[in-house]
């Protein structure tokens, strides 16, 4: 996820999934594949990149509520799919990771 990205705004033909989180800054776009129950990072000049849900949360922490909502709706709508357990674990790990990241950043002495 450290790859530099040129800002771009996807058009209708660039949105391969049902649910998308489009960043107004033109980078870090996400799509949620409803068939697979997986998040993908959308790129301008390459195929969507499959992400662990925790990585999706780190990519778009301001959208954690929607990332979790899409995932939990998918789990609810696919109760027999074993992917649901993995998705719940990924959401939990991602939420914990982002909380720990910001908690540690808040405790770090400021540089100044």
mmCIF file of C-alpha atoms in Angstrom:
data_model
loop_
_atom_site.group_PDB
_atom_site.id
_atom_site.type_symbol
_atom_site.label_atom_id
_atom_site.label_comp_id
_atom_site.label_asym_id
_atom_site.label_seq_id
_atom_site.Cartn_x
_atom_site.Cartn_y
_atom_site.Cartn_z
ATOM 1 C CA UNK A 1 0.000 0.000 0.000
ATOM 2 C CA UNK A 2 3.014 2.305 -0.068
ATOM 3 C CA UNK A 3 2.836 2.701 -3.828
ATOM 4 C CA UNK A 4 2.452 6.307 -5.000
ATOM 5 C CA UNK A 5 -0.754 7.002 -6.817
ATOM 6 C CA UNK A 6 -1.614 9.796 -9.185
ATOM 7 C CA UNK A 7 -4.962 11.392 -8.285
ATOM 8 C CA UNK A 8 -7.842 10.272 -10.507
ATOM 9 C CA UNK A 9 -11.600 10.047 -10.271
ATOM 10 C CA UNK A 10 -13.062 6.774 -11.513
ATOM 11 C CA UNK A 11 -15.895 6.905 -13.988
ATOM 12 C CA UNK A 12 -18.795 4.461 -14.245
ATOM 13 C CA UNK A 13 -16.711 1.997 -16.295
ATOM 14 C CA UNK A 14 -13.994 1.985 -13.601
ATOM 15 C CA UNK A 15 -16.308 0.759 -10.831
ATOM 16 C CA UNK A 16 -16.370 -3.046 -10.976
ATOM 17 C CA UNK A 17 -18.317 -3.692 -7.761
ATOM 18 C CA UNK A 18 -21.670 -2.756 -6.235
ATOM 19 C CA UNK A 19 -20.258 -0.717 -3.338
ATOM 20 C CA UNK A 20 -17.444 1.819 -3.677
ATOM 21 C CA UNK A 21 -15.770 4.362 -1.429
ATOM 22 C CA UNK A 22 -14.405 7.076 -3.681
ATOM 23 C CA UNK A 23 -11.952 9.467 -2.078
ATOM 24 C CA UNK A 24 -12.549 13.088 -3.150
ATOM 25 C CA UNK A 25 -8.753 13.639 -3.148
ATOM 26 C CA UNK A 26 -8.505 11.214 -6.064
ATOM 27 C CA UNK A 27 -6.583 8.384 -4.417
ATOM 28 C CA UNK A 28 -7.155 5.414 -2.104
ATOM 29 C CA UNK A 29 -10.424 4.324 -3.762
ATOM 30 C CA UNK A 30 -12.030 1.139 -2.441
ATOM 31 C CA UNK A 31 -14.532 -1.303 -3.816
ATOM 32 C CA UNK A 32 -16.387 -4.068 -1.990
ATOM 33 C CA UNK A 33 -16.923 -7.251 -3.974
ATOM 34 C CA UNK A 34 -20.324 -8.438 -2.814
ATOM 35 C CA UNK A 35 -19.914 -11.874 -4.382
ATOM 36 C CA UNK A 36 -16.657 -12.617 -2.523
ATOM 37 C CA UNK A 37 -17.175 -10.493 0.597
ATOM 38 C CA UNK A 38 -13.818 -8.766 0.041
ATOM 39 C CA UNK A 39 -12.448 -5.267 -0.257
ATOM 40 C CA UNK A 40 -10.351 -4.201 -3.226
ATOM 41 C CA UNK A 41 -8.225 -1.137 -3.800
ATOM 42 C CA UNK A 42 -9.051 0.456 -7.132
ATOM 43 C CA UNK A 43 -6.233 1.668 -9.345
ATOM 44 C CA UNK A 44 -6.365 3.752 -12.473
ATOM 45 C CA UNK A 45 -4.039 1.682 -14.641
ATOM 46 C CA UNK A 46 -4.114 -1.803 -13.134
ATOM 47 C CA UNK A 47 -6.533 -4.437 -11.920
ATOM 48 C CA UNK A 48 -8.208 -4.031 -8.519
ATOM 49 C CA UNK A 49 -5.965 -5.215 -5.674
ATOM 50 C CA UNK A 50 -7.510 -7.545 -3.098
ATOM 51 C CA UNK A 51 -7.111 -6.240 0.456
ATOM 52 C CA UNK A 52 -7.403 -7.680 3.933
ATOM 53 C CA UNK A 53 -10.234 -5.724 5.574
ATOM 54 C CA UNK A 54 -7.751 -4.407 8.147
ATOM 55 C CA UNK A 55 -5.696 -2.910 5.305
ATOM 56 C CA UNK A 56 -8.853 -1.299 3.912
ATOM 57 C CA UNK A 57 -9.423 0.324 7.316
ATOM 58 C CA UNK A 58 -5.832 1.619 7.423
ATOM 59 C CA UNK A 59 -6.181 2.888 3.868
ATOM 60 C CA UNK A 60 -9.384 4.789 4.663
ATOM 61 C CA UNK A 61 -9.646 5.298 8.461
ATOM 62 C CA UNK A 62 -12.143 8.133 7.998
ATOM 63 C CA UNK A 63 -14.506 5.589 6.403
ATOM 64 C CA UNK A 64 -14.173 2.893 9.072
ATOM 65 C CA UNK A 65 -17.908 3.091 9.759
ATOM 66 C CA UNK A 66 -18.820 2.305 6.150
ATOM 67 C CA UNK A 67 -16.117 -0.339 5.817
ATOM 68 C CA UNK A 68 -17.502 -2.126 8.874
ATOM 69 C CA UNK A 69 -21.119 -1.612 7.774
ATOM 70 C CA UNK A 70 -20.602 -3.127 4.310
ATOM 71 C CA UNK A 71 -18.769 -6.080 5.836
ATOM 72 C CA UNK A 72 -21.378 -6.765 8.525
ATOM 73 C CA UNK A 73 -24.262 -6.459 6.076
ATOM 74 C CA UNK A 74 -22.498 -9.014 3.891
ATOM 75 C CA UNK A 75 -22.028 -11.377 6.856
ATOM 76 C CA UNK A 76 -25.694 -11.005 7.807
ATOM 77 C CA UNK A 77 -26.815 -11.689 4.223
ATOM 78 C CA UNK A 78 -24.519 -14.736 3.822
ATOM 79 C CA UNK A 79 -24.917 -16.629 7.125
ATOM 80 C CA UNK A 80 -23.796 -19.977 5.691
ATOM 81 C CA UNK A 81 -20.681 -18.672 3.933
ATOM 82 C CA UNK A 82 -17.436 -19.516 5.783
ATOM 83 C CA UNK A 83 -15.965 -16.236 4.485
ATOM 84 C CA UNK A 84 -18.163 -14.497 7.074
ATOM 85 C CA UNK A 85 -15.992 -15.702 9.955
ATOM 86 C CA UNK A 86 -12.841 -14.518 8.190
ATOM 87 C CA UNK A 87 -14.438 -11.161 7.417
ATOM 88 C CA UNK A 88 -15.467 -10.634 11.047
ATOM 89 C CA UNK A 89 -11.924 -11.464 12.180
ATOM 90 C CA UNK A 90 -10.462 -9.073 9.589
ATOM 91 C CA UNK A 91 -12.780 -6.253 10.729
ATOM 92 C CA UNK A 92 -11.868 -6.862 14.377
ATOM 93 C CA UNK A 93 -8.129 -6.928 13.642
ATOM 94 C CA UNK A 94 -8.362 -3.804 11.502
ATOM 95 C CA UNK A 95 -10.377 -1.869 14.071
ATOM 96 C CA UNK A 96 -7.979 -2.882 16.840
ATOM 97 C CA UNK A 97 -4.977 -1.989 14.697
ATOM 98 C CA UNK A 98 -6.224 1.484 13.831
ATOM 99 C CA UNK A 99 -7.216 2.235 17.445
ATOM 100 C CA UNK A 100 -3.796 1.085 18.676
ATOM 101 C CA UNK A 101 -2.050 3.121 15.975
ATOM 102 C CA UNK A 102 -3.817 6.345 16.946
ATOM 103 C CA UNK A 103 -3.468 5.614 20.674
ATOM 104 C CA UNK A 104 0.298 5.204 20.283
ATOM 105 C CA UNK A 105 0.510 8.319 18.110
ATOM 106 C CA UNK A 106 -1.341 10.296 20.799
ATOM 107 C CA UNK A 107 1.169 9.166 23.430
ATOM 108 C CA UNK A 108 4.267 9.907 21.339
ATOM 109 C CA UNK A 109 6.111 13.088 22.312
ATOM 110 C CA UNK A 110 5.584 15.795 19.736
ATOM 111 C CA UNK A 111 8.504 16.822 17.578
ATOM 112 C CA UNK A 112 9.006 20.495 17.752
#
